[in-house]
Amino acid sequence: MSDVSGRFLVAAAVVAVSLAVVVASAASPAHDYGDALQKSLLYFEAQRSGRLPYNQRVRWRGHSGLTDGLEQGVDLVGGYYDAGDHVKFGLPMAFTVTLLSWGVLEYGDGVAAAGELAHALQAIKWGTDYFIKAHTAPNELWAQVGDGDSDHYCWQRPEDMTTSRRAYKVDAENPGSEVAAETAAAMAASSLVFRRAGDAHYAHLLLHHAQQLFEFADTHRGRYDESVEVVKNYYASSSGYMDELLWAALWLHRATGRRDYLDYALTNAEEFGGTGWAVSEFSWDIKYAGLQVLASQLLVEAKERRLRLSAEELAVVEQLRSKAEYYVCSCMNRNPGGAEHNAGRTPAGLIFIRPWNNLQYASSAALLLTVYSDVLSALGQPLRCRGEEGAGEAGDVLAFARSQADYILGTNPMRTSYLVGYGGAYPRRVHHRAASSASYSHDRDFIGCLQGFDSWYSAGRENPHDLVGAIVGGPNGEDVFNDHRGAYMQTEACTYNTAPMVGVFSKLMQLEEQTTRRPEAEAPAEDL
């Protein structure tokens, strides 16, 4: 893919930096957010499946999964492995691409300023190219390649895989609304990215697939884990598919400007739970907080006269916004009512939802709160927690998002960065088959299914390769981290842990640059 950094058009925005953020910056150790951004994007190259390109920067990886889909007569080569294993799960992969795209849409000017725009576009396109392949008919989407049970039985490099590469699909007879709608959201969001990058043809192709996938998800409704039962032990849907339908409709409205998608989202907001669900987590499974924040951005469009909302529509959007604020306030521990209405916290202030891969919730919260701080700033309004004003300002919301990012980067009791490769102390025994094994480019001796457990998994030594840019599962509820390959709840990384931080790091990098430049701009001129 050509470097289109110079043609990436991002609307100019006035960034308001509150005093709270400046104070927080001075109180915590300085972090190099530009370096964190660069490393985050590098991680996605380590997760690539398929035939790697000539400009692959993670050189210890090789081609893999080159026969994916062959048994079913389709080409499913490409895409991403979700974590430290070699299954390609469609739902979290699509969610990863949606969040990557959202971050670039909101904070792409910072990504470009860091010289990382081409890498960001490549990371998104590696996913969307695969989705195009996987969407083989209007009502057919290949939702998974590989079997989690057999895959977890082996510890092999992806280049040596001997496990099943069977592919699983959803279609009209065996629907999967969650995965179809999330893939529609990913392709709609990414179409905006590539349109701004000047690639109108590719943007149009993505939007075409997005619209077909949304129609498929809505017309043939059904839970995807009932059609693809092998996914239940790994990515079962607990919230159902209605949140994904609302999420996808809002993304399609943003990508197309068509009122019918907005009408769909607002008309179904109550029935589908959008105005009813008040949640404390945002994840590959539960999208309500994300769609509520996305809907809140409509108020900014309305204020700037880029969108006309009727009184009835405005009332629904305000209801969605109130639920977005519940989530924001829950993360910040500012909802009245105590623990029942607020997310859990570690003693050092990290959002703590559950022990397994908890940092996914902290990183996704960081993105949503960063975006919502911009909403509050643009509207010139304070944060309201369960209807009560005085809970904080836009700067307070952004400061809390920054606190989660800083925790991930090393401002924590363990004094370790949970972003691999950042700083001097970070996880060295990440639960990852490829990173923990000899590089295929240097040692092509075959590693058998069980051989890897003896030779690599059980070894106490550090991984031979740093999985740079990966955000691992993170510490337990007491801020304690065990850097051990077998402690997979803490040391396994996932693509959707890192994806939301691309936008967050970009925003914080720009904030740091503005704070640094301000004294120079405000300094009085010397007398001549």
Short mmCIF file of C-alpha atoms in Angstrom, two decimals:
data_model
loop_
_atom_site.label_atom_id
_atom_site.label_comp_id
_atom_site.label_asym_id
_atom_site.label_seq_id
_atom_site.Cartn_x
_atom_site.Cartn_y
_atom_site.Cartn_z
CA MET A 1 0.00 0.00 0.00
CA SER A 2 1.38 3.40 -0.92
CA ASP A 3 2.18 5.99 1.71
CA VAL A 4 -0.66 8.46 1.61
CA SER A 5 0.34 10.40 4.69
CA GLY A 6 0.65 13.64 2.75
CA ARG A 7 -2.89 13.36 1.47
CA PHE A 8 -4.55 12.54 4.75
CA LEU A 9 -7.02 15.32 5.39
CA VAL A 10 -8.07 15.89 8.96
CA ALA A 11 -10.41 18.68 9.88
CA ALA A 12 -8.72 21.35 11.94
CA ALA A 13 -9.88 21.44 15.53
CA VAL A 14 -9.32 23.76 18.43
CA VAL A 15 -8.06 21.71 21.37
CA ALA A 16 -8.99 23.09 24.79
CA VAL A 17 -6.55 22.02 27.49
CA SER A 18 -7.94 22.37 30.99
CA LEU A 19 -5.98 23.26 34.09
CA ALA A 20 -6.75 19.83 35.53
CA VAL A 21 -4.84 18.12 32.76
CA VAL A 22 -1.85 20.43 33.14
CA VAL A 23 -1.75 19.76 36.89
CA ALA A 24 -1.99 16.00 36.29
CA SER A 25 0.87 16.26 33.78
CA ALA A 26 3.11 17.94 36.31
CA ALA A 27 2.24 15.47 39.06
CA SER A 28 3.05 12.26 37.18
CA PRO A 29 6.24 11.07 35.51
CA ALA A 30 6.54 12.20 31.91
CA HIS A 31 5.86 9.55 29.30
CA ASP A 32 6.88 9.48 25.67
CA TYR A 33 3.46 9.02 24.09
CA GLY A 34 4.92 9.24 20.59
CA ASP A 35 7.15 6.26 21.33
CA ALA A 36 4.20 4.37 22.80
CA LEU A 37 2.18 5.14 19.66
CA GLN A 38 4.94 3.86 17.36
CA LYS A 39 5.34 0.65 19.36
CA SER A 40 1.58 0.07 19.50
CA LEU A 41 1.29 0.03 15.72
CA LEU A 42 4.28 -2.29 15.41
CA TYR A 43 2.45 -4.91 17.48
CA PHE A 44 -0.14 -5.53 14.78
CA GLU A 45 2.58 -6.72 12.42
CA ALA A 46 3.47 -9.44 14.92
CA GLN A 47 -0.16 -10.63 14.88
CA ARG A 48 -0.45 -10.93 11.11
CA SER A 49 -1.60 -14.16 9.55
CA GLY A 50 -1.00 -14.95 5.88
CA ARG A 51 1.78 -14.05 3.47
CA LEU A 52 3.81 -11.26 4.99
CA PRO A 53 4.74 -8.25 2.83
CA TYR A 54 8.24 -7.20 1.84
CA ASN A 55 8.17 -4.29 4.29
CA GLN A 56 7.28 -6.43 7.31
CA ARG A 57 9.13 -4.90 10.26
CA VAL A 58 8.71 -7.76 12.75
CA ARG A 59 11.34 -9.97 11.17
CA TRP A 60 11.06 -12.93 13.54
CA ARG A 61 7.66 -13.75 12.07
CA GLY A 62 7.14 -15.68 8.82
CA HIS A 63 4.30 -16.63 6.48
CA SER A 64 1.52 -18.68 8.12
CA GLY A 65 -2.01 -19.89 7.53
CA LEU A 66 -1.44 -20.03 3.78
CA THR A 67 -4.11 -22.71 3.26
CA ASP A 68 -6.80 -21.07 5.38
CA GLY A 69 -10.17 -21.65 3.73
CA LEU A 70 -8.82 -24.17 1.24
CA GLU A 71 -10.84 -27.02 2.72
CA GLN A 72 -14.03 -24.98 2.27
CA GLY A 73 -13.08 -23.71 -1.18
CA VAL A 74 -12.59 -20.06 -0.19
CA ASP A 75 -9.54 -17.85 0.22
CA LEU A 76 -9.29 -16.87 3.88
CA VAL A 77 -5.57 -16.15 3.94
CA GLY A 78 -4.71 -13.06 5.98
CA GLY A 79 -6.22 -11.26 8.94
CA TYR A 80 -5.03 -11.27 12.52
CA TYR A 81 -4.49 -13.80 15.27
CA ASP A 82 -6.34 -12.38 18.24
CA ALA A 83 -3.83 -13.12 20.99
CA GLY A 84 -1.11 -15.63 21.79
CA ASP A 85 -2.67 -18.46 19.81
CA HIS A 86 -3.48 -18.97 16.14
CA VAL A 87 -7.24 -18.86 15.80
CA LYS A 88 -8.74 -16.07 13.71
CA PHE A 89 -11.86 -15.01 15.61
CA GLY A 90 -13.99 -12.68 13.51
CA LEU A 91 -15.77 -10.75 16.27
CA PRO A 92 -12.74 -9.47 18.22
CA MET A 93 -10.83 -8.92 14.98
CA ALA A 94 -13.59 -6.65 13.68
CA PHE A 95 -13.79 -4.82 17.01
CA THR A 96 -10.03 -4.25 16.84
CA VAL A 97 -10.35 -2.64 13.41
CA THR A 98 -13.30 -0.50 14.50
CA LEU A 99 -11.32 0.93 17.43
CA LEU A 100 -8.20 1.46 15.35
CA SER A 101 -10.28 3.34 12.79
CA TRP A 102 -12.06 5.43 15.42
CA GLY A 103 -8.75 6.47 16.94
CA VAL A 104 -7.38 7.52 13.55
CA LEU A 105 -10.57 9.39 12.69
CA GLU A 106 -10.50 11.41 15.91
CA TYR A 107 -6.76 11.87 16.34
CA GLY A 108 -5.28 11.15 12.93
CA ASP A 109 -3.49 14.48 12.81
CA GLY A 110 -1.40 13.37 15.76
CA VAL A 111 -0.72 10.00 14.18
CA ALA A 112 0.43 11.78 11.04
CA ALA A 113 2.58 14.22 13.01
CA ALA A 114 4.31 11.26 14.63
CA GLY A 115 5.11 9.87 11.17
CA GLU A 116 2.96 6.81 11.86
CA LEU A 117 -0.02 7.36 9.58
CA ALA A 118 1.14 4.91 6.91
CA HIS A 119 1.59 2.21 9.56
CA ALA A 120 -1.85 2.96 11.00
CA LEU A 121 -3.45 2.63 7.57
CA GLN A 122 -1.57 -0.61 6.97
CA ALA A 123 -2.76 -2.00 10.30
CA ILE A 124 -6.38 -1.21 9.44
CA LYS A 125 -6.10 -2.46 5.86
CA TRP A 126 -4.61 -5.80 6.92
CA GLY A 127 -7.91 -6.42 8.71
CA THR A 128 -10.26 -4.96 6.11
CA ASP A 129 -8.62 -6.84 3.24
CA TYR A 130 -9.39 -10.02 5.15
CA PHE A 131 -13.00 -8.99 5.82
CA ILE A 132 -13.51 -8.45 2.10
CA LYS A 133 -12.33 -12.03 1.49
CA ALA A 134 -14.45 -13.39 4.34
CA HIS A 135 -17.63 -11.73 3.04
CA THR A 136 -18.18 -14.15 0.17
CA ALA A 137 -21.86 -13.38 -0.51
CA PRO A 138 -24.34 -10.72 0.63
CA ASN A 139 -25.66 -13.07 3.34
CA GLU A 140 -22.51 -15.05 4.04
CA LEU A 141 -19.57 -14.22 6.31
CA TRP A 142 -16.77 -16.52 7.41
CA ALA A 143 -16.60 -15.85 11.14
CA GLN A 144 -13.71 -18.02 12.32
CA VAL A 145 -10.71 -19.99 11.11
CA GLY A 146 -9.23 -22.61 13.40
CA ASP A 147 -10.51 -24.36 16.49
CA GLY A 148 -9.66 -23.01 19.91
CA ASP A 149 -9.66 -26.39 21.65
CA SER A 150 -7.18 -28.09 19.33
CA ASP A 151 -5.13 -24.91 19.03
CA HIS A 152 -4.68 -24.61 22.78
CA TYR A 153 -3.56 -28.24 22.93
CA CYS A 154 -0.37 -27.25 21.05
CA TRP A 155 2.43 -24.78 21.63
CA GLN A 156 3.81 -24.10 18.16
CA ARG A 157 4.90 -21.17 16.05
CA PRO A 158 2.22 -20.14 13.54
CA GLU A 159 4.66 -21.11 10.77
CA ASP A 160 4.59 -24.74 12.06
CA MET A 161 0.85 -25.09 12.70
CA THR A 162 -0.49 -28.66 12.57
CA THR A 163 -3.84 -27.91 14.20
CA SER A 164 -7.20 -27.72 12.46
CA ARG A 165 -7.72 -24.77 10.12
CA ARG A 166 -11.38 -25.48 9.56
CA ALA A 167 -13.38 -22.36 8.74
CA TYR A 168 -16.82 -21.53 10.11
CA LYS A 169 -19.40 -19.24 8.56
CA VAL A 170 -22.68 -17.54 9.34
CA ASP A 171 -25.39 -17.20 6.69
CA ALA A 172 -29.14 -16.76 6.31
CA GLU A 173 -29.85 -20.24 7.66
CA ASN A 174 -27.25 -19.97 10.42
CA PRO A 175 -27.24 -16.28 11.33
CA GLY A 176 -24.64 -14.39 13.31
CA SER A 177 -25.78 -10.84 13.85
CA GLU A 178 -23.03 -9.88 16.33
CA VAL A 179 -20.13 -10.71 14.04
CA ALA A 180 -21.87 -9.46 10.88
CA ALA A 181 -22.83 -6.13 12.47
CA GLU A 182 -19.43 -5.59 14.09
CA THR A 183 -17.73 -6.29 10.77
CA ALA A 184 -20.11 -3.78 9.18
CA ALA A 185 -19.11 -1.23 11.82
CA ALA A 186 -15.42 -1.90 11.19
CA MET A 187 -15.77 -1.49 7.43
CA ALA A 188 -17.91 1.64 7.76
CA ALA A 189 -15.45 3.27 10.16
CA SER A 190 -12.45 2.28 8.06
CA SER A 191 -14.13 3.56 4.90
CA LEU A 192 -14.06 7.02 6.49
CA VAL A 193 -10.36 6.63 7.22
CA PHE A 194 -9.49 5.71 3.65
CA ARG A 195 -11.78 8.37 2.20
CA ARG A 196 -9.87 10.98 4.19
CA ALA A 197 -6.63 9.36 3.07
CA GLY A 198 -7.62 9.96 -0.54
CA ASP A 199 -8.34 6.35 -1.49
CA ALA A 200 -11.91 6.84 -2.66
CA HIS A 201 -12.13 3.54 -4.52
CA TYR A 202 -11.13 1.42 -1.53
CA ALA A 203 -13.38 3.48 0.75
CA HIS A 204 -16.32 2.83 -1.58
CA LEU A 205 -15.58 -0.90 -1.62
CA LEU A 206 -15.50 -1.04 2.17
CA LEU A 207 -18.75 0.88 2.45
CA HIS A 208 -20.43 -1.45 -0.03
CA HIS A 209 -19.51 -4.46 2.10
CA ALA A 210 -20.51 -2.63 5.28
CA GLN A 211 -24.01 -1.90 3.98
CA GLN A 212 -24.52 -5.47 2.81
CA LEU A 213 -23.29 -6.88 6.11
CA PHE A 214 -25.58 -4.63 8.12
CA GLU A 215 -28.54 -5.68 5.99
CA PHE A 216 -27.58 -9.32 6.55
CA ALA A 217 -27.18 -8.86 10.31
CA ASP A 218 -30.53 -7.08 10.65
CA THR A 219 -32.63 -9.15 8.26
CA HIS A 220 -31.40 -12.53 9.49
CA ARG A 221 -31.16 -11.96 13.20
CA GLY A 222 -29.59 -14.55 15.44
CA ARG A 223 -26.77 -15.10 17.91
CA TYR A 224 -23.53 -16.01 16.24
CA ASP A 225 -22.40 -18.34 19.02
CA GLU A 226 -25.44 -20.51 18.37
CA SER A 227 -24.43 -20.89 14.71
CA VAL A 228 -20.68 -21.20 15.41
CA GLU A 229 -20.78 -23.19 18.61
CA VAL A 230 -17.00 -23.72 18.79
CA VAL A 231 -16.63 -20.04 19.72
CA LYS A 232 -18.61 -20.35 22.96
CA ASN A 233 -15.61 -21.16 25.17
CA TYR A 234 -13.69 -18.16 23.84
CA TYR A 235 -15.86 -15.31 22.55
CA ALA A 236 -19.42 -16.07 23.56
CA SER A 237 -21.90 -13.23 23.27
CA SER A 238 -23.36 -12.26 26.63
CA SER A 239 -25.10 -9.06 25.57
CA GLY A 240 -26.69 -10.46 22.41
CA TYR A 241 -26.63 -8.69 19.07
CA MET A 242 -28.82 -5.62 19.57
CA ASP A 243 -25.91 -3.48 20.76
CA GLU A 244 -23.93 -4.38 17.64
CA LEU A 245 -26.89 -3.48 15.42
CA LEU A 246 -27.16 -0.01 16.99
CA TRP A 247 -23.37 0.44 16.91
CA ALA A 248 -23.19 -0.51 13.23
CA ALA A 249 -26.13 1.72 12.29
CA LEU A 250 -24.48 4.74 13.91
CA TRP A 251 -21.20 4.04 12.13
CA LEU A 252 -23.01 3.67 8.82
CA HIS A 253 -24.78 6.98 9.40
CA ARG A 254 -21.44 8.63 10.05
CA ALA A 255 -19.91 7.04 6.95
CA THR A 256 -22.80 7.73 4.57
CA GLY A 257 -24.72 10.66 6.04
CA ARG A 258 -27.92 8.76 5.25
CA ARG A 259 -30.83 9.51 7.55
CA ASP A 260 -32.24 5.99 7.34
CA TYR A 261 -29.33 4.65 9.39
CA LEU A 262 -29.79 7.38 11.99
CA ASP A 263 -33.54 6.74 12.02
CA TYR A 264 -32.84 3.04 12.58
CA ALA A 265 -30.56 3.72 15.54
CA LEU A 266 -32.84 6.26 17.22
CA THR A 267 -36.09 4.38 16.52
CA ASN A 268 -34.69 1.15 17.95
CA ALA A 269 -32.64 2.73 20.75
CA GLU A 270 -35.18 1.89 23.46
CA GLU A 271 -36.16 -1.59 22.25
CA PHE A 272 -32.54 -2.62 21.68
CA GLY A 273 -31.33 -1.39 25.06
CA GLY A 274 -29.39 1.65 23.91
CA THR A 275 -31.27 4.03 26.19
CA GLY A 276 -31.73 1.43 28.91
CA TRP A 277 -28.37 -0.25 29.45
CA ALA A 278 -26.20 1.64 31.96
CA VAL A 279 -22.88 -0.20 31.97
CA SER A 280 -19.41 -0.01 33.45
CA GLU A 281 -17.51 -1.85 30.73
CA PHE A 282 -16.88 -1.53 27.01
CA SER A 283 -15.49 -4.53 25.19
CA TRP A 284 -15.59 -6.76 22.12
CA ASP A 285 -18.77 -8.22 23.63
CA ILE A 286 -20.64 -5.29 25.17
CA LYS A 287 -20.83 -2.26 22.87
CA TYR A 288 -23.43 -0.15 24.67
CA ALA A 289 -21.02 2.38 26.16
CA GLY A 290 -19.31 2.79 22.79
CA LEU A 291 -22.51 3.43 20.87
CA GLN A 292 -23.72 5.80 23.59
CA VAL A 293 -20.54 7.89 23.31
CA LEU A 294 -20.73 7.71 19.50
CA ALA A 295 -24.33 8.95 19.67
CA SER A 296 -23.25 11.78 21.98
CA GLN A 297 -21.05 13.10 19.19
CA LEU A 298 -24.28 13.80 17.27
CA LEU A 299 -24.94 16.65 19.70
CA VAL A 300 -21.73 18.32 18.61
CA GLU A 301 -22.77 17.97 14.97
CA ALA A 302 -26.15 19.47 15.82
CA LYS A 303 -24.57 22.38 17.70
CA GLU A 304 -22.30 23.10 14.75
CA ARG A 305 -25.31 22.90 12.40
CA ARG A 306 -23.89 19.92 10.52
CA LEU A 307 -26.88 17.80 11.54
CA ARG A 308 -30.53 18.67 12.07
CA LEU A 309 -32.34 16.79 14.83
CA SER A 310 -36.04 17.03 15.57
CA ALA A 311 -37.18 17.51 19.16
CA GLU A 312 -38.05 13.81 19.36
CA GLU A 313 -34.69 12.77 17.95
CA LEU A 314 -32.85 15.12 20.25
CA ALA A 315 -34.62 13.61 23.25
CA VAL A 316 -33.45 10.12 22.29
CA VAL A 317 -29.89 11.29 21.73
CA GLU A 318 -29.91 12.97 25.13
CA GLN A 319 -31.06 9.69 26.68
CA LEU A 320 -28.19 7.91 25.00
CA ARG A 321 -25.84 10.62 26.22
CA SER A 322 -27.04 10.19 29.80
CA LYS A 323 -26.06 6.51 29.61
CA ALA A 324 -22.70 7.49 28.13
CA GLU A 325 -22.18 9.75 31.14
CA TYR A 326 -23.13 6.91 33.48
CA TYR A 327 -20.26 4.91 31.97
CA VAL A 328 -17.82 7.82 32.18
CA CYS A 329 -18.80 8.58 35.77
CA SER A 330 -18.61 4.89 36.67
CA CYS A 331 -15.04 4.71 35.39
CA MET A 332 -14.17 7.83 37.39
CA ASN A 333 -15.97 6.55 40.52
CA ARG A 334 -18.25 9.58 40.56
CA ASN A 335 -21.70 8.05 40.21
CA PRO A 336 -23.83 8.50 43.34
CA GLY A 337 -24.80 5.21 44.93
CA GLY A 338 -21.46 3.66 45.75
CA ALA A 339 -19.89 0.50 44.37
CA GLU A 340 -23.09 -0.71 42.75
CA HIS A 341 -22.91 2.16 40.24
CA ASN A 342 -19.15 2.47 39.78
CA ALA A 343 -16.48 0.33 38.17
CA GLY A 344 -14.02 -1.47 40.40
CA ARG A 345 -10.59 -0.01 41.08
CA THR A 346 -7.24 -1.32 42.23
CA PRO A 347 -5.65 0.50 45.19
CA ALA A 348 -3.50 2.47 42.71
CA GLY A 349 -6.51 3.59 40.65
CA LEU A 350 -6.60 1.21 37.69
CA ILE A 351 -10.08 0.34 36.45
CA PHE A 352 -10.62 -3.28 37.42
CA ILE A 353 -13.53 -5.19 35.89
CA ARG A 354 -12.38 -8.82 36.10
CA PRO A 355 -9.11 -10.75 36.60
CA TRP A 356 -8.76 -12.17 33.09
CA ASN A 357 -7.18 -9.65 30.71
CA ASN A 358 -8.37 -6.67 32.71
CA LEU A 359 -6.34 -4.10 30.77
CA GLN A 360 -8.69 -4.48 27.81
CA TYR A 361 -11.29 -2.62 29.89
CA ALA A 362 -8.86 0.08 31.01
CA SER A 363 -7.61 0.73 27.48
CA SER A 364 -11.09 0.83 25.94
CA ALA A 365 -12.21 3.16 28.73
CA ALA A 366 -9.26 5.43 28.01
CA LEU A 367 -10.45 5.84 24.42
CA LEU A 368 -14.10 6.43 25.27
CA LEU A 369 -13.26 8.96 27.97
CA THR A 370 -10.84 10.75 25.67
CA VAL A 371 -13.52 11.04 23.00
CA TYR A 372 -16.16 12.08 25.51
CA SER A 373 -13.91 14.77 26.95
CA ASP A 374 -13.87 16.26 23.45
CA VAL A 375 -17.68 16.12 23.37
CA LEU A 376 -17.92 18.03 26.65
CA SER A 377 -15.33 20.55 25.48
CA ALA A 378 -17.14 21.15 22.18
CA LEU A 379 -20.51 21.55 23.92
CA GLY A 380 -19.03 23.73 26.68
CA GLN A 381 -20.83 21.67 29.30
CA PRO A 382 -19.81 19.98 32.56
CA LEU A 383 -19.97 16.28 33.32
CA ARG A 384 -23.23 15.14 34.89
CA CYS A 385 -23.27 11.97 36.97
CA ARG A 386 -26.74 10.46 37.15
CA GLY A 387 -28.18 13.88 36.41
CA GLU A 388 -26.14 15.74 39.00
CA GLU A 389 -23.93 18.55 37.77
CA GLY A 390 -20.65 19.51 39.35
CA ALA A 391 -19.10 16.08 38.81
CA GLY A 392 -16.27 17.50 36.74
CA GLU A 393 -15.26 19.20 33.54
CA ALA A 394 -13.90 17.99 30.22
CA GLY A 395 -10.37 18.32 31.56
CA ASP A 396 -11.14 16.04 34.49
CA VAL A 397 -12.41 13.34 32.15
CA LEU A 398 -9.31 13.60 29.99
CA ALA A 399 -7.08 13.60 33.06
CA PHE A 400 -8.59 10.32 34.19
CA ALA A 401 -8.15 8.80 30.74
CA ARG A 402 -4.53 9.89 30.93
CA SER A 403 -4.14 8.25 34.34
CA GLN A 404 -5.14 4.92 32.83
CA ALA A 405 -2.69 5.38 29.95
CA ASP A 406 0.09 6.34 32.37
CA TYR A 407 -0.63 3.31 34.53
CA ILE A 408 -0.24 1.10 31.47
CA LEU A 409 3.06 2.84 30.64
CA GLY A 410 4.58 2.32 34.08
CA THR A 411 3.10 4.77 36.57
CA ASN A 412 2.01 1.93 38.85
CA PRO A 413 3.18 0.16 42.04
CA MET A 414 5.08 -2.50 40.07
CA ARG A 415 6.93 0.26 38.17
CA THR A 416 6.59 -1.78 35.01
CA SER A 417 5.16 -0.89 31.66
CA TYR A 418 2.41 -3.21 30.50
CA LEU A 419 3.08 -2.06 26.95
CA VAL A 420 5.81 -4.47 25.88
CA GLY A 421 8.99 -2.76 24.72
CA TYR A 422 8.20 0.59 26.33
CA GLY A 423 10.57 1.78 29.03
CA GLY A 424 13.18 -0.31 30.82
CA ALA A 425 10.86 -2.68 32.68
CA TYR A 426 8.11 -4.58 30.88
CA PRO A 427 6.83 -8.19 30.63
CA ARG A 428 9.51 -10.52 29.25
CA ARG A 429 7.55 -13.79 29.34
CA VAL A 430 4.43 -12.90 27.40
CA HIS A 431 2.03 -15.81 26.85
CA HIS A 432 2.52 -15.91 23.08
CA ARG A 433 3.49 -18.91 20.99
CA ALA A 434 5.51 -17.10 18.35
CA ALA A 435 7.29 -14.65 20.64
CA SER A 436 8.28 -17.40 23.07
CA SER A 437 9.76 -19.68 20.39
CA ALA A 438 12.81 -19.59 18.15
CA SER A 439 12.45 -17.31 15.13
CA TYR A 440 11.39 -19.19 12.03
CA SER A 441 13.67 -16.99 9.94
CA HIS A 442 16.72 -18.25 11.85
CA ASP A 443 15.69 -21.76 12.96
CA ARG A 444 13.46 -23.64 10.56
CA ASP A 445 13.61 -26.94 12.42
CA PHE A 446 10.02 -28.06 12.87
CA ILE A 447 8.53 -27.58 16.34
CA GLY A 448 5.93 -30.25 17.03
CA CYS A 449 2.59 -29.74 18.72
CA LEU A 450 3.67 -30.85 22.20
CA GLN A 451 7.38 -30.25 21.73
CA GLY A 452 6.86 -26.54 22.17
CA PHE A 453 5.55 -27.01 25.70
CA ASP A 454 8.78 -28.71 26.76
CA SER A 455 11.17 -26.53 24.79
CA TRP A 456 9.58 -23.12 25.16
CA TYR A 457 6.39 -22.82 27.21
CA SER A 458 7.78 -24.43 30.36
CA ALA A 459 11.14 -22.68 30.14
CA GLY A 460 11.64 -20.10 32.86
CA ARG A 461 13.81 -17.92 30.66
CA GLU A 462 12.65 -14.77 28.96
CA ASN A 463 11.02 -14.92 25.54
CA PRO A 464 13.57 -14.77 22.73
CA HIS A 465 11.48 -12.01 21.10
CA ASP A 466 9.82 -8.98 22.65
CA LEU A 467 6.23 -8.66 21.48
CA VAL A 468 6.70 -4.92 21.09
CA GLY A 469 3.54 -2.85 21.39
CA ALA A 470 1.45 -5.57 22.95
CA ILE A 471 -0.58 -4.62 26.02
CA VAL A 472 -0.77 -7.68 28.25
CA GLY A 473 -3.65 -8.66 30.53
CA GLY A 474 -2.11 -6.71 33.38
CA PRO A 475 -2.03 -6.87 37.17
CA ASN A 476 -4.54 -8.37 39.56
CA GLY A 477 -6.94 -6.39 41.70
CA GLU A 478 -4.16 -5.53 44.14
CA ASP A 479 -1.85 -4.08 41.46
CA VAL A 480 0.38 -7.19 41.55
CA PHE A 481 1.71 -8.64 38.30
CA ASN A 482 3.25 -12.08 37.75
CA ASP A 483 5.53 -12.13 34.70
CA HIS A 484 5.18 -15.82 33.98
CA ARG A 485 4.21 -17.46 30.70
CA GLY A 486 1.74 -19.72 32.45
CA ALA A 487 -0.05 -16.80 34.11
CA TYR A 488 -2.06 -16.23 30.93
CA MET A 489 -4.73 -14.10 32.58
CA GLN A 490 -2.01 -11.52 33.20
CA THR A 491 0.62 -12.10 30.50
CA GLU A 492 -1.42 -12.81 27.37
CA ALA A 493 -1.94 -9.83 25.08
CA CYS A 494 -4.83 -9.24 22.67
CA THR A 495 -5.21 -6.99 19.65
CA TYR A 496 -8.17 -5.18 21.20
CA ASN A 497 -6.05 -4.22 24.22
CA THR A 498 -3.69 -2.16 22.08
CA ALA A 499 -6.12 -0.90 19.40
CA PRO A 500 -7.88 1.80 21.47
CA MET A 501 -4.58 3.16 22.77
CA VAL A 502 -3.46 4.27 19.30
CA GLY A 503 -5.92 7.16 19.41
CA VAL A 504 -5.29 7.85 23.10
CA PHE A 505 -1.51 8.04 22.71
CA SER A 506 -1.93 10.32 19.72
CA LYS A 507 -4.15 12.71 21.70
CA LEU A 508 -1.82 12.73 24.70
CA MET A 509 1.23 13.26 22.51
CA GLN A 510 -0.39 16.36 21.01
CA LEU A 511 -1.37 17.58 24.47
CA GLU A 512 2.22 17.25 25.65
CA GLU A 513 3.50 19.15 22.63
CA GLN A 514 1.03 21.98 23.20
CA THR A 515 1.93 22.18 26.90
CA THR A 516 5.62 22.30 26.01
CA ARG A 517 5.14 25.03 23.40
CA ARG A 518 2.93 27.24 25.54
CA PRO A 519 5.66 28.82 27.73
CA GLU A 520 7.60 29.79 24.61
CA ALA A 521 4.50 31.31 23.02
CA GLU A 522 3.58 33.22 26.18
CA ALA A 523 7.09 34.41 27.10
CA PRO A 524 7.47 38.22 26.87
CA ALA A 525 9.77 39.55 24.21
CA GLU A 526 13.16 40.78 25.42
CA ASP A 527 13.75 44.51 25.44
CA LEU A 528 15.80 45.64 22.47
#
